Short mmCIF file of the C-alpha atoms (twelve columns), coordinates in Angstrom:
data_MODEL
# 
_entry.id   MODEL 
# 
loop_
_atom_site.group_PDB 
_atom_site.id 
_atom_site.type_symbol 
_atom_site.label_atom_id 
_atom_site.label_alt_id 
_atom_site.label_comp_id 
_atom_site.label_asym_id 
_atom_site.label_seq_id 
_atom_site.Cartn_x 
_atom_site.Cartn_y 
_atom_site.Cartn_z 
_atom_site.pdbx_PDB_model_num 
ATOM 1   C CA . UNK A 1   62.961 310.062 -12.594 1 
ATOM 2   C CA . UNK A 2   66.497 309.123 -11.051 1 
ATOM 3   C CA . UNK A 3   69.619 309.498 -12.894 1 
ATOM 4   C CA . UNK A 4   71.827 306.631 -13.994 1 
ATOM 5   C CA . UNK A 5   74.779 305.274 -15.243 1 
ATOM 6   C CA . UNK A 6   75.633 303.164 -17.395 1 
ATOM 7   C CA . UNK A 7   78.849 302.104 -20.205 1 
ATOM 8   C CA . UNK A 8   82.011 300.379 -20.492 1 
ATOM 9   C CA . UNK A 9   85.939 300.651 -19.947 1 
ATOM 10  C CA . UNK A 10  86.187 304.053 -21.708 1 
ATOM 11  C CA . UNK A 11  82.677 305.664 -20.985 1 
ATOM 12  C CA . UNK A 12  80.184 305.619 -17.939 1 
ATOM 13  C CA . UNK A 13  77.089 307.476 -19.522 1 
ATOM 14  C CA . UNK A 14  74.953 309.470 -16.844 1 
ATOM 15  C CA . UNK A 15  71.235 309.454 -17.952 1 
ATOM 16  C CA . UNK A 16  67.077 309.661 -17.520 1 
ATOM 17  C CA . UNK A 17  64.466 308.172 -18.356 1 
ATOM 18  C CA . UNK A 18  61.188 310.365 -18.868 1 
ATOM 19  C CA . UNK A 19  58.483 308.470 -18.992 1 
ATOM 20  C CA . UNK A 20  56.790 305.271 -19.342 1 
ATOM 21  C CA . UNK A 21  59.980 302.857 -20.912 1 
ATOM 22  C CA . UNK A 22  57.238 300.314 -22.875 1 
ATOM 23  C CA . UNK A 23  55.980 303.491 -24.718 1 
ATOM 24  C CA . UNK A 24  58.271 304.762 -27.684 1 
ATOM 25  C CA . UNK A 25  61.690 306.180 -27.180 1 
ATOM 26  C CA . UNK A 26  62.803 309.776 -28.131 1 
ATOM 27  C CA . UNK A 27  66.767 309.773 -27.085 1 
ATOM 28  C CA . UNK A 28  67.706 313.602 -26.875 1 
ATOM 29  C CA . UNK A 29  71.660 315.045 -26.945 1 
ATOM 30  C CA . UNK A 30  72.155 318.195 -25.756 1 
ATOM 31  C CA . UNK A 31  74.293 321.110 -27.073 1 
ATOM 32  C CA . UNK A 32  78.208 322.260 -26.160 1 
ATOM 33  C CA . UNK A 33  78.256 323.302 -22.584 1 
ATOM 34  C CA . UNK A 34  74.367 321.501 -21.548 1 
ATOM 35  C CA . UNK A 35  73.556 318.504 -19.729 1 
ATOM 36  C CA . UNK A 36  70.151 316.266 -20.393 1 
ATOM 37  C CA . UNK A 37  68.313 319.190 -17.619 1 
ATOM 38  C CA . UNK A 38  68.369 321.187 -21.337 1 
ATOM 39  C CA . UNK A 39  65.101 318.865 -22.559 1 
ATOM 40  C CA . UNK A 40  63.880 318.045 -19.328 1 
ATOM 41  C CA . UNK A 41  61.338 320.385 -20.088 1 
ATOM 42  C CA . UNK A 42  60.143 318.943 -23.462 1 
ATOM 43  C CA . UNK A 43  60.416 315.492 -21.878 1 
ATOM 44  C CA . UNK A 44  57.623 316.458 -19.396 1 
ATOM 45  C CA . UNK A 45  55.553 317.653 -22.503 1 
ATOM 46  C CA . UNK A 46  56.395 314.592 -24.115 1 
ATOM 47  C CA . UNK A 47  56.012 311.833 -21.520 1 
ATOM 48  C CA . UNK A 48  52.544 310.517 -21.941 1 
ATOM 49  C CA . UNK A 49  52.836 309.655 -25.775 1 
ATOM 50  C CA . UNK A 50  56.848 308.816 -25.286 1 
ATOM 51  C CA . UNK A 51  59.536 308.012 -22.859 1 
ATOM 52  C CA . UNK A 52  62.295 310.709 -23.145 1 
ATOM 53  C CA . UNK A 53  65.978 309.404 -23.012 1 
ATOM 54  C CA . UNK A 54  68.157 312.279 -21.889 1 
ATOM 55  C CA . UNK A 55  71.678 311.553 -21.808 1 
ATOM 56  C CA . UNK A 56  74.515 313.855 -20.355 1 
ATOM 57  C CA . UNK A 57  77.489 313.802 -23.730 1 
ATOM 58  C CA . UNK A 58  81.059 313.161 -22.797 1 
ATOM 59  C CA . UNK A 59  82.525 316.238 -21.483 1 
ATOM 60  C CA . UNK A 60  78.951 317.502 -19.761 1 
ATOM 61  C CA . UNK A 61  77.182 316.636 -17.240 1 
ATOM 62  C CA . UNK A 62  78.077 313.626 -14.683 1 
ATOM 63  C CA . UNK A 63  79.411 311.551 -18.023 1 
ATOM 64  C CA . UNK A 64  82.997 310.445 -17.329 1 
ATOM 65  C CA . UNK A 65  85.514 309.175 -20.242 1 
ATOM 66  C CA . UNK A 66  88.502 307.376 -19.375 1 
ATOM 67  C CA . UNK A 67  91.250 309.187 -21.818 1 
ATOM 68  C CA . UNK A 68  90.866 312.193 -24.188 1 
ATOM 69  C CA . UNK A 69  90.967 309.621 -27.398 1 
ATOM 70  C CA . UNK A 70  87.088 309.134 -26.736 1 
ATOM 71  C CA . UNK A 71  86.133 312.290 -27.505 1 
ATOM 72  C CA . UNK A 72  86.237 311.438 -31.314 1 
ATOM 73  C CA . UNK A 73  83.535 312.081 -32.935 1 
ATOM 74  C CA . UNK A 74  83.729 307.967 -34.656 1 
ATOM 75  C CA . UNK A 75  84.121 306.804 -30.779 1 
ATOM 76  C CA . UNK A 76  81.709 308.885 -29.468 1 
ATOM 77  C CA . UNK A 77  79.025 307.795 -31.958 1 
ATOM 78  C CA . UNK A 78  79.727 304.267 -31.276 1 
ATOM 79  C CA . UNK A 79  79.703 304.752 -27.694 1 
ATOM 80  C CA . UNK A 80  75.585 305.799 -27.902 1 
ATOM 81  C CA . UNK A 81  75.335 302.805 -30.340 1 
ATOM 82  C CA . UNK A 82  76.353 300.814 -27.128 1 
ATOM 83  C CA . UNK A 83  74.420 302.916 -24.583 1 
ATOM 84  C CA . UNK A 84  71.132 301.674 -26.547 1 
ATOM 85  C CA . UNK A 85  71.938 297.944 -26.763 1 
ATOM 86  C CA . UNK A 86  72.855 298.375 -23.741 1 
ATOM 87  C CA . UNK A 87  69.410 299.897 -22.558 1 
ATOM 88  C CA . UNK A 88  67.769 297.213 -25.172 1 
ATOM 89  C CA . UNK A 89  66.741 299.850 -27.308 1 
ATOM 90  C CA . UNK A 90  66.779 298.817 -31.100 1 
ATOM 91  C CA . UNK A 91  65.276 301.593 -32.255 1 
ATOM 92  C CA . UNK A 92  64.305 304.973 -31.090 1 
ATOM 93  C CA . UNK A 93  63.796 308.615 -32.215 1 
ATOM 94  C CA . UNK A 94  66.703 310.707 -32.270 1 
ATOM 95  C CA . UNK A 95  67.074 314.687 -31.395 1 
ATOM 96  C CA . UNK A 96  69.993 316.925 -31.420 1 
ATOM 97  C CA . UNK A 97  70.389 320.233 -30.616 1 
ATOM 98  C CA . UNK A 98  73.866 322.222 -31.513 1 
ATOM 99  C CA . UNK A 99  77.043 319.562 -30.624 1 
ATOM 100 C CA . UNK A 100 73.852 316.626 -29.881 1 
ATOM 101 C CA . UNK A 101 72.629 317.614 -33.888 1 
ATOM 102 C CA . UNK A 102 76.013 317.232 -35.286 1 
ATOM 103 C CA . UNK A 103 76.006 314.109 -33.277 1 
ATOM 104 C CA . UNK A 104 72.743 313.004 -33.860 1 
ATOM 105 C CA . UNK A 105 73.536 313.854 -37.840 1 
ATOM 106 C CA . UNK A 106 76.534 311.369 -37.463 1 
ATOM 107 C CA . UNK A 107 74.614 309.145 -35.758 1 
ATOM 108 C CA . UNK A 108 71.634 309.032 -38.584 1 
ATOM 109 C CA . UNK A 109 74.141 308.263 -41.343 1 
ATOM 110 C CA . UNK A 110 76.185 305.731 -40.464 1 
ATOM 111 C CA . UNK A 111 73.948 303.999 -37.809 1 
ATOM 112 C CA . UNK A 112 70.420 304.965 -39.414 1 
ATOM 113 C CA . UNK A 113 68.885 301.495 -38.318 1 
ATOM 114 C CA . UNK A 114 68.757 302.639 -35.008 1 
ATOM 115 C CA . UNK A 115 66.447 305.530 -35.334 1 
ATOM 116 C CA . UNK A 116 63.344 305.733 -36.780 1 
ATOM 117 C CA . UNK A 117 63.131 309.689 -37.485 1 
ATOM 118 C CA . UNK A 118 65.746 312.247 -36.782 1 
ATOM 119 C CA . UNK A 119 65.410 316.130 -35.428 1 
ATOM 120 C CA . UNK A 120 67.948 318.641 -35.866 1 
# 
């Protein structure tokens, strides 16, 4: 496990993989004030059925955002859209906790084709 980083102009997404990336992936977002440490836990559990995406949300973490604009809830939504195409992830399971549910809630109505169940 070794933390990356990955995005575009506005966003450079700091992240882990848990497990085993040709077995399904369960991308986890973290609550207000947490970084992706918060799950690392429950992606240990998790690991030999799934490979655990845990993501540090702008604001948290090592996750850097170029201007304060990005913090939109729209932009910030689009912004993990990327991060999986980016990661060649079409679909995945999706699970928020606190900020990371309203998120992930976001997320699982206007970009439900990219998750294949959703935990709040």
């Amino acid at each position: 496990m070794e933390e990356q980083a990955t995005g575009d102009q506005n966003y450079r997404f700091n992240y882990v993989f848990i497990g085993d990336q040709n077995k399904p992936i369960v991308l986890f977002l973290h609550g207000f004030m947490g970084c992706w440490q918060d799950f690392q836990e429950i992606a240990d559990l998790l690991q030999p059925a799934f490979c655990c995406l845990l993501v540090d949300l702008p604001g948290h973490g090592k996750t850097e955002v170029s201007s304060d604009r990005y913090y939109q809830m729209p932009e910030v939504a689009m912004a993990i859209v990327n991060l999986l195409k980016q990661l060649s992830i079409p679909r995945c399971f999706l699970i928020g906790y606190s900020m990371g549910g309203r998120l992930a809630l976001y997320l699982a109505v206007f970009f439900s084709e990219y998750f294949i169940k959703v935990v709040l």
